[in-house]
PDB file of C-alpha atoms in Angstrom:
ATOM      1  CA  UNK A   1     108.849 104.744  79.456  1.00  0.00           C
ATOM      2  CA  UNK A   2     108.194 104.879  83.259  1.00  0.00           C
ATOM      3  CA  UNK A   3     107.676 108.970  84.330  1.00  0.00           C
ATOM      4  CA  UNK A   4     106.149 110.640  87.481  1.00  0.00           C
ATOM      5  CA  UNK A   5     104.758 113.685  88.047  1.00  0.00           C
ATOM      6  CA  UNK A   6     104.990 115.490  91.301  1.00  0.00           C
ATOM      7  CA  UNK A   7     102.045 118.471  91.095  1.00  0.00           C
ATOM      8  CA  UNK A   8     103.301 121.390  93.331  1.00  0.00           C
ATOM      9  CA  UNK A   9     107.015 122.018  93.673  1.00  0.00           C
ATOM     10  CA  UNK A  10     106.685 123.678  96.924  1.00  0.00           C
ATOM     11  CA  UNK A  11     103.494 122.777  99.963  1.00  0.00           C
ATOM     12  CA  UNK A  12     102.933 124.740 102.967  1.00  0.00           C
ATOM     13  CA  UNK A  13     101.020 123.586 105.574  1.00  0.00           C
ATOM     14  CA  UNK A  14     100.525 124.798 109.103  1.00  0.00           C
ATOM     15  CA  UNK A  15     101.810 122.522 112.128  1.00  0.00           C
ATOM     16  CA  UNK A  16      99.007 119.587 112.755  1.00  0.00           C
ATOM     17  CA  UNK A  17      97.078 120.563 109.155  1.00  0.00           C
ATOM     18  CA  UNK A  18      96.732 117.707 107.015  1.00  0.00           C
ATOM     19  CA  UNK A  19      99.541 117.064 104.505  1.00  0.00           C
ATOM     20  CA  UNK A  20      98.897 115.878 100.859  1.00  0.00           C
ATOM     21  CA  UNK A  21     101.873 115.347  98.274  1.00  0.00           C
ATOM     22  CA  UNK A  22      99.949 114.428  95.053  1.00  0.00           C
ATOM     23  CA  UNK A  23     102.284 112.050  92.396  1.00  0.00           C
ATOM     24  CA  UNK A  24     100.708 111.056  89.441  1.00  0.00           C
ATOM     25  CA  UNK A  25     102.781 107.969  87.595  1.00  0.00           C
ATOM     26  CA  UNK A  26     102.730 106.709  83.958  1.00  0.00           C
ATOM     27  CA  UNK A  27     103.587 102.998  83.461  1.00  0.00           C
ATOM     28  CA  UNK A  28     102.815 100.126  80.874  1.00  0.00           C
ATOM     29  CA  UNK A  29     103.007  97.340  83.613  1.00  0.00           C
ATOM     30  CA  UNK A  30     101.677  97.109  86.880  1.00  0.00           C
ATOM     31  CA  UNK A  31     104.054  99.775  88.685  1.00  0.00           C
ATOM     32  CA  UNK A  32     105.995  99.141  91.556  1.00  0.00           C
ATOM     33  CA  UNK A  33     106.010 102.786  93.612  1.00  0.00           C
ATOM     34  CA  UNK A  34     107.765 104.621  96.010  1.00  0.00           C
ATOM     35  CA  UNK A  35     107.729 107.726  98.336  1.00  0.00           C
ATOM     36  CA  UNK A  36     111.345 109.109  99.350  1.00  0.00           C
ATOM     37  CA  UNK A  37     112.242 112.123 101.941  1.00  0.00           C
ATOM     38  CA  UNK A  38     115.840 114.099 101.770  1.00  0.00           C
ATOM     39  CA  UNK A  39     116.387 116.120 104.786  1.00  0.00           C
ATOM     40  CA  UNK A  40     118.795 118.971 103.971  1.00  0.00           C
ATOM     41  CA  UNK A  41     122.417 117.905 103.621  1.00  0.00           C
ATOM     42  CA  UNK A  42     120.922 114.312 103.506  1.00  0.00           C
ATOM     43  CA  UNK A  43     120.544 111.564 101.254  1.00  0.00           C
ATOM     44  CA  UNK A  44     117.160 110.535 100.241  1.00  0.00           C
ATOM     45  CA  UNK A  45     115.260 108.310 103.039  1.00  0.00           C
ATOM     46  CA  UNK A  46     112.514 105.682 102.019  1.00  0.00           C
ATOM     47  CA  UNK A  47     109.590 106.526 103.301  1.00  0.00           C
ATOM     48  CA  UNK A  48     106.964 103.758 101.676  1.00  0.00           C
ATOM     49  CA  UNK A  49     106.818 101.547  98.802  1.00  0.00           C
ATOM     50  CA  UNK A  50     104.029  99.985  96.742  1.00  0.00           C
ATOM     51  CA  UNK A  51     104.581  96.581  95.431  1.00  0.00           C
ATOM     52  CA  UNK A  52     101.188  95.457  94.212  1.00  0.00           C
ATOM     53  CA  UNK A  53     100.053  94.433  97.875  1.00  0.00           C
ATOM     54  CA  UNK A  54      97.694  96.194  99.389  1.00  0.00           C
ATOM     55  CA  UNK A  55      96.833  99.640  97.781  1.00  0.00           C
ATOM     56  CA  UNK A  56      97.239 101.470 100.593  1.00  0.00           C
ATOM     57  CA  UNK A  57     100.406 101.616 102.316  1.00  0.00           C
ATOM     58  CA  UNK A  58     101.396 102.648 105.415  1.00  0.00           C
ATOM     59  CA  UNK A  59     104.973 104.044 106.101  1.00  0.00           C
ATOM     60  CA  UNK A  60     107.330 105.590 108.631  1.00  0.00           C
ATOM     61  CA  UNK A  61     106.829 109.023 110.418  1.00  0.00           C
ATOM     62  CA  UNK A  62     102.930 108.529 110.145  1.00  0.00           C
ATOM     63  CA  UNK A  63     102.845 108.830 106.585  1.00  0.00           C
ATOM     64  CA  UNK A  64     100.738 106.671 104.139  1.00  0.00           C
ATOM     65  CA  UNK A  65      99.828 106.609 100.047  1.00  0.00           C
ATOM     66  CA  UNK A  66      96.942 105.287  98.453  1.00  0.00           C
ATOM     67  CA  UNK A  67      97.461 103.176  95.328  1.00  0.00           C
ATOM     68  CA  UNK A  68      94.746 104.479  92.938  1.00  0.00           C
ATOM     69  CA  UNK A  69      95.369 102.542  89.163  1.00  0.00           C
ATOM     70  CA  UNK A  70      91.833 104.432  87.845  1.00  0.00           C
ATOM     71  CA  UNK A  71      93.260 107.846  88.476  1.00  0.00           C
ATOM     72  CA  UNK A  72      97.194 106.648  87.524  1.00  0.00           C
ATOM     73  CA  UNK A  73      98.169 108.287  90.957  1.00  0.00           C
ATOM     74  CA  UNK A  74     100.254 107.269  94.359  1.00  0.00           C
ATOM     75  CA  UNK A  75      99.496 110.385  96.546  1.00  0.00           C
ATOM     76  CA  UNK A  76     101.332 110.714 100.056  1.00  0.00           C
ATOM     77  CA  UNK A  77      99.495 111.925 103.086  1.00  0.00           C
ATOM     78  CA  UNK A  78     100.060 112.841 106.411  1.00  0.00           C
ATOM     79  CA  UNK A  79      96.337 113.607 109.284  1.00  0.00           C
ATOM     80  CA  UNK A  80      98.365 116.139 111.471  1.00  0.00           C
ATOM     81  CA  UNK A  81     101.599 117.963 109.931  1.00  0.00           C
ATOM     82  CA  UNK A  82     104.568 117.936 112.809  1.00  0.00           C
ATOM     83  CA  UNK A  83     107.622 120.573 112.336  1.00  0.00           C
ATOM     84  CA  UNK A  84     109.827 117.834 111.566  1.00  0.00           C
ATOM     85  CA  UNK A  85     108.506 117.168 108.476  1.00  0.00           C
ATOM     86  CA  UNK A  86     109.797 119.816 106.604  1.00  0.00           C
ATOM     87  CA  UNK A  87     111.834 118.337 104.063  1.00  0.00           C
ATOM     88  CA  UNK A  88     111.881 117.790 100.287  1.00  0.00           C
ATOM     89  CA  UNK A  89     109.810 114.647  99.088  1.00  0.00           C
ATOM     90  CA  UNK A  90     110.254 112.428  96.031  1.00  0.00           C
ATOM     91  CA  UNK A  91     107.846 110.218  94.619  1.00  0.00           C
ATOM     92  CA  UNK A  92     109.802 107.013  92.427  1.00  0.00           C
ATOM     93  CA  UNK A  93     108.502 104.317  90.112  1.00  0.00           C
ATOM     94  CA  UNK A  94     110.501 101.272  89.231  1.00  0.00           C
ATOM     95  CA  UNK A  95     111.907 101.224  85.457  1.00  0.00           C
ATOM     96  CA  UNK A  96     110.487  98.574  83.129  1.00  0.00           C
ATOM     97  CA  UNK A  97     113.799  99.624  81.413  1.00  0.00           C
ATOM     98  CA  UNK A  98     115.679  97.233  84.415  1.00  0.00           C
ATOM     99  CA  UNK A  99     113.959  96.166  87.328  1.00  0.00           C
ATOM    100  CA  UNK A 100     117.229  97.634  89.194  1.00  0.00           C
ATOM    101  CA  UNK A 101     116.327 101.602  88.317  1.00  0.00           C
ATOM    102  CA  UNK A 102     114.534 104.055  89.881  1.00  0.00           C
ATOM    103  CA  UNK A 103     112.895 107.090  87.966  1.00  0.00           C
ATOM    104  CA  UNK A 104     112.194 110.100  90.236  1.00  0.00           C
ATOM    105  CA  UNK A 105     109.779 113.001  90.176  1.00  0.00           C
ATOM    106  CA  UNK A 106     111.130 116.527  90.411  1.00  0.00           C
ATOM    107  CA  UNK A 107     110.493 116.579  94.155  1.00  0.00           C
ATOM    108  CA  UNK A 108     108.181 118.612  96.414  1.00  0.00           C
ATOM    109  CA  UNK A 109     109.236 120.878  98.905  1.00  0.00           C
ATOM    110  CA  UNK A 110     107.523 120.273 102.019  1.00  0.00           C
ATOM    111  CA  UNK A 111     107.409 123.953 104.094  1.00  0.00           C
ATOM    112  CA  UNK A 112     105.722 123.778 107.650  1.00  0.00           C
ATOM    113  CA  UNK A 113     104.494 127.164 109.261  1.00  0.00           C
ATOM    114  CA  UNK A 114     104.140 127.466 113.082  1.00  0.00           C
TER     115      UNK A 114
ATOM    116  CA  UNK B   1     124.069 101.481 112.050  1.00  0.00           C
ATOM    117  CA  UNK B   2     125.022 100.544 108.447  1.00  0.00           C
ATOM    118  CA  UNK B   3     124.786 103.481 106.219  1.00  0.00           C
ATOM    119  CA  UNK B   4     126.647 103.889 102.857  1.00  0.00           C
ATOM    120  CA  UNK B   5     129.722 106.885 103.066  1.00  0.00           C
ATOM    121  CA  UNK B   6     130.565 109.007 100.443  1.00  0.00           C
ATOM    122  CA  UNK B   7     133.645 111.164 100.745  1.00  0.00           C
ATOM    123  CA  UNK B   8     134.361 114.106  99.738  1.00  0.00           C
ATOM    124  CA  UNK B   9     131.278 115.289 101.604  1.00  0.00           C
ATOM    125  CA  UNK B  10     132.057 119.045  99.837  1.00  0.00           C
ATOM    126  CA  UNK B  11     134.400 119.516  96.913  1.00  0.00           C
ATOM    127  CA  UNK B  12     135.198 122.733  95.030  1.00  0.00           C
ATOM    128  CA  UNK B  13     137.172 122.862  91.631  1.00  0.00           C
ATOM    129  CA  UNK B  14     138.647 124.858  88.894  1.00  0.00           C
ATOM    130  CA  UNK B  15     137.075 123.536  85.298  1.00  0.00           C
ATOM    131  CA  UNK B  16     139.371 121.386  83.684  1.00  0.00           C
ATOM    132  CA  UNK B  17     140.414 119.388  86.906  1.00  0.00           C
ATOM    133  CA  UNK B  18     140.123 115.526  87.746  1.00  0.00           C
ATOM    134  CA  UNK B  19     136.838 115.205  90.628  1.00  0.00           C
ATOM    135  CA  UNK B  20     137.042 111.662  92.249  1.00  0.00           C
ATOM    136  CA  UNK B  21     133.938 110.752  94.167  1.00  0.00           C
ATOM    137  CA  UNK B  22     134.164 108.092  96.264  1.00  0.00           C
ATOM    138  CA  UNK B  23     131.628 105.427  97.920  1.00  0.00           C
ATOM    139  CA  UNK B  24     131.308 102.869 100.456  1.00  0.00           C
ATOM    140  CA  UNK B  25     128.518 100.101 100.273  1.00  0.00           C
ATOM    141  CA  UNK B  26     126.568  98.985 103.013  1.00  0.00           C
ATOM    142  CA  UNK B  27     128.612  95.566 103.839  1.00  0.00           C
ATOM    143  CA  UNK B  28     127.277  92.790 101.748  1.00  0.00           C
ATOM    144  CA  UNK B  29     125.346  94.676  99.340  1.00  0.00           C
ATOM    145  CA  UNK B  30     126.071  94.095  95.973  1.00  0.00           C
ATOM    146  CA  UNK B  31     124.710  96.549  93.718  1.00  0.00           C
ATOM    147  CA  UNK B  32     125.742 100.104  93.931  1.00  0.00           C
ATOM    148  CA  UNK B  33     123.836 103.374  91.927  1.00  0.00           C
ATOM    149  CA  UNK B  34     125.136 106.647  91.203  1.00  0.00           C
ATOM    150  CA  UNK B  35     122.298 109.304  91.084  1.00  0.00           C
ATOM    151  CA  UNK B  36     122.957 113.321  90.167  1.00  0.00           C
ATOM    152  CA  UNK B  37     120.609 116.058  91.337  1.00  0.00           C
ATOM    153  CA  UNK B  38     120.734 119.496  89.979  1.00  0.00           C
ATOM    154  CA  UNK B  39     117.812 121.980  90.174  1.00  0.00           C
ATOM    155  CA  UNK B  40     116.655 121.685  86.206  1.00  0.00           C
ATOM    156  CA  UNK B  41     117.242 118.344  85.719  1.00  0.00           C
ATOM    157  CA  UNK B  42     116.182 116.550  89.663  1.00  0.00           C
ATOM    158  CA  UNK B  43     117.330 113.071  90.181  1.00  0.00           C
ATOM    159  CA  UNK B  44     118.987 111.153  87.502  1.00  0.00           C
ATOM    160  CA  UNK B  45     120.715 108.083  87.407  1.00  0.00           C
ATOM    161  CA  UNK B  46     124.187 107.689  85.918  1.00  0.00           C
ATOM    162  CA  UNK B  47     125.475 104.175  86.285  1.00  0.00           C
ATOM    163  CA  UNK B  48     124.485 101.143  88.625  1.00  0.00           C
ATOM    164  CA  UNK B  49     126.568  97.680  89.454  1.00  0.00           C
ATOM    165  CA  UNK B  50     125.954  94.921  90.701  1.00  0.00           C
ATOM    166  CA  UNK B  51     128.544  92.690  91.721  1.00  0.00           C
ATOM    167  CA  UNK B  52     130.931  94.920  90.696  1.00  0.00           C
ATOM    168  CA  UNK B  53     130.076  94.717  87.157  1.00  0.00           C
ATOM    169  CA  UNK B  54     128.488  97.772  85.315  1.00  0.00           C
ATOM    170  CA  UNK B  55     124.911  96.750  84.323  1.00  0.00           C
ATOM    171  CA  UNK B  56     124.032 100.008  83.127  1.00  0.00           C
ATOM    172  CA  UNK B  57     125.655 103.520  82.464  1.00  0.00           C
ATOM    173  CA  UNK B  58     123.625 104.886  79.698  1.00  0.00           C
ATOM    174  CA  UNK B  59     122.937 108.011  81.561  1.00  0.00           C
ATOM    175  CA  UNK B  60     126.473 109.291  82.019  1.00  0.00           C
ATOM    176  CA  UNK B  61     128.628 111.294  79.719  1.00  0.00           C
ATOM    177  CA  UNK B  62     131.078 108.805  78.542  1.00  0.00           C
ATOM    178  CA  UNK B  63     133.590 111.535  76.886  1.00  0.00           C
ATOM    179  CA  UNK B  64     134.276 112.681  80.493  1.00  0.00           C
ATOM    180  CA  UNK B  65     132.418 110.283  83.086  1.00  0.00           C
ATOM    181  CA  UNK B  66     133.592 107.438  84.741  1.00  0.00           C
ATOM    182  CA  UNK B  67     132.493 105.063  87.273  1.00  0.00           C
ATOM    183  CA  UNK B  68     134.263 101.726  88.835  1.00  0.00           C
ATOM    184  CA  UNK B  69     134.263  99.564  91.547  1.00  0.00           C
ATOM    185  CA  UNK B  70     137.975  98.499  92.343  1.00  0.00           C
ATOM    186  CA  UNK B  71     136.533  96.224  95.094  1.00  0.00           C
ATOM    187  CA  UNK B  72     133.387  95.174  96.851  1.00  0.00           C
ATOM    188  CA  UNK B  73     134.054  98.164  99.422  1.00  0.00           C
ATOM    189  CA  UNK B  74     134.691 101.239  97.140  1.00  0.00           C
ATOM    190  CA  UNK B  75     132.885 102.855  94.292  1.00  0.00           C
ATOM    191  CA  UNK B  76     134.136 105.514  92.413  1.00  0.00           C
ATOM    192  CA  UNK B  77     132.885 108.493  90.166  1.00  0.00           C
ATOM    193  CA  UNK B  78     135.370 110.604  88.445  1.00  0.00           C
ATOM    194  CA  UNK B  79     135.051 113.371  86.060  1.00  0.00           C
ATOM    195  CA  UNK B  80     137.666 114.248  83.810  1.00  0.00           C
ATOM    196  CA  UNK B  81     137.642 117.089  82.753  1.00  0.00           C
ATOM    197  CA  UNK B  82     135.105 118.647  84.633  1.00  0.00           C
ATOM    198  CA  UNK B  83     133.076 121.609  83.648  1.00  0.00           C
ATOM    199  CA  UNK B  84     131.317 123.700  85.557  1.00  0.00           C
ATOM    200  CA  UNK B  85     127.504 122.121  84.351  1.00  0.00           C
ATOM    201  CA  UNK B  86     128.489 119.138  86.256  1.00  0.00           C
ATOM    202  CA  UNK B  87     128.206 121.258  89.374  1.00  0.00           C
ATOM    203  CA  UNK B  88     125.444 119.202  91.325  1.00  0.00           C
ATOM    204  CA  UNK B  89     125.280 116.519  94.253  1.00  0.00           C
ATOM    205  CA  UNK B  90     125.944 113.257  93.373  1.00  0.00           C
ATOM    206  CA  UNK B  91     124.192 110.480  95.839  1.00  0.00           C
ATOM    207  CA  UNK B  92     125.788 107.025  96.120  1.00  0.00           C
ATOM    208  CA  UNK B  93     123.688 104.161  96.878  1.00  0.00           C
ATOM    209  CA  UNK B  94     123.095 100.493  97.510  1.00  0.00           C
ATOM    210  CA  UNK B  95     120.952  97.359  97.834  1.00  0.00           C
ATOM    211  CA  UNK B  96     120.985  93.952  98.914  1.00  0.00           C
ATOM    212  CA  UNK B  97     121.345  90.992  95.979  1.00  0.00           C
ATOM    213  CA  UNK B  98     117.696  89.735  94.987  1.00  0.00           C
ATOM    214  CA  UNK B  99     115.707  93.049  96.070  1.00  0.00           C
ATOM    215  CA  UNK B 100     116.106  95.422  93.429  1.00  0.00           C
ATOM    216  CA  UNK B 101     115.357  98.910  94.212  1.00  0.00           C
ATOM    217  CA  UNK B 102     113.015  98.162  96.772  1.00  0.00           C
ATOM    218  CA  UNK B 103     115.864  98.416  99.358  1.00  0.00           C
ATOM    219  CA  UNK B 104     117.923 101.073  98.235  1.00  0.00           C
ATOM    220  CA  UNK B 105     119.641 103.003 101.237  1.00  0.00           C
ATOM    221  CA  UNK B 106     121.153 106.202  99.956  1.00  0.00           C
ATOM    222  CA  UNK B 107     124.616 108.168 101.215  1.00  0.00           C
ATOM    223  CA  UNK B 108     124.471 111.594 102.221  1.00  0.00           C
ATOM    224  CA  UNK B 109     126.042 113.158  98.819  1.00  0.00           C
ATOM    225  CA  UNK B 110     129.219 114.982  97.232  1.00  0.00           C
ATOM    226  CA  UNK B 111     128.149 118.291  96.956  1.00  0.00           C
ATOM    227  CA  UNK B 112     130.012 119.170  93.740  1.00  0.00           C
ATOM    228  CA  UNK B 113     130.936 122.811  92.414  1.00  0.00           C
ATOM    229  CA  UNK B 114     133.166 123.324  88.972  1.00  0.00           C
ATOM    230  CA  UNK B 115     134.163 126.888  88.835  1.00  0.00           C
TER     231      UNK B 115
END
């Protein structure tokens, strides 16, 4: 079965430090990826997907993830953190189980200091 | 700006009552999800449709859960009767026909508490 793991429940960086959300996946078949953001209150927001392109992938808000299939992991960074990033992020693989489900990490709380 | 509504945006109940969460699909989207988060458990999926039909509802409770879609423009959730471990937020969300979940576009929640 499709899993990801999400090291670090909780990151704090300070405003314009680099920001680095590490997901490692698990997958049988070439996985299809995805980064997600939930602002409080909100539902979740796509940030990026992978979908065997290029391996690294450029999304919105400045934020981009390498594809790395030697080290099984789809890591989400940021160069300069901004105070509107604070926000709780979810990395997502596509389910060999149906092409039609997503299975989520536990999250990552994103915190950004001042 | 299409986004998908879910109403109630907030509901509080007594265990034992009937919770009806409702959904609205982006126009012309055809498959719907319903995903629960709770603290221990994170993001889970409960049931998905796609034209209307449910493909998949493994991950719900069947002895209390269910989830239909009367028409093209409303999804429902309802629990019945709920207890108070199905306190949680329950997200709503959809996709256009032929993408998969590589366009999913989510609904702001039902923030759910069973007392």
């Amino acid at each position: 079965a499709q899993s990801v793991t999400q090291l670090g429940s909780h990151v704090s960086v300070s405003e314009g430090a680099l920001v680095l959300l590490r997901c490692n996946y698990s997958s049988s078949v070439p996985p299809y990826l995805f980064w997600y953001v939930q602002y409080p209150n909100q539902g979740l927001q796509l940030l990026l997907k992978y979908t065997s392109a290029a391996t690294l992938v450029k999304g919105i808000n400045g934020f981009e993830a390498e594809f790395k299939k030697s080290e099984t992991s789809f890591h989400l960074t940021k160069p300069s953190a901004h105070m509107s990033d604070a926000a709780e992020y979810f990395c997502a693989v596509r389910s060999i189980q149906g092409a039609q489900k997503l299975v989520f990490g536990q999250g990552t709380r994103l915190t950004i200091n001042p | 700006d299409a986004r998908v509504t879910q109403t109630p945006r907030h509901k509080v109940t007594e265990m034992g009552q009937e919770v009806t969460m409702r959904c609205q699909p982006i126009l012309g989207h055809n498959t719907v999800f319903w995903y629960r988060q709770t603290m221990m458990q994170g993001l889970e999926l409960l049931a998905y449709f796609r034209n209307r039909a449910p493909l998949d509802d493994s991950g719900m409770p069947k002895d209390r859960f269910s989830a239909e879609m009367p028409d093209a423009t409303l999804a429902t959730l309802k629990i019945q009767p709920s207890e108070p471990r199905d306190s949680a937020v329950y997200f709503c969300a959809s996709g256009p026909d032929g993408t998969g979940v590589e366009k999913l576009f989510f609904g702001s929640g039902t923030q759910l508490s069973v007392l």
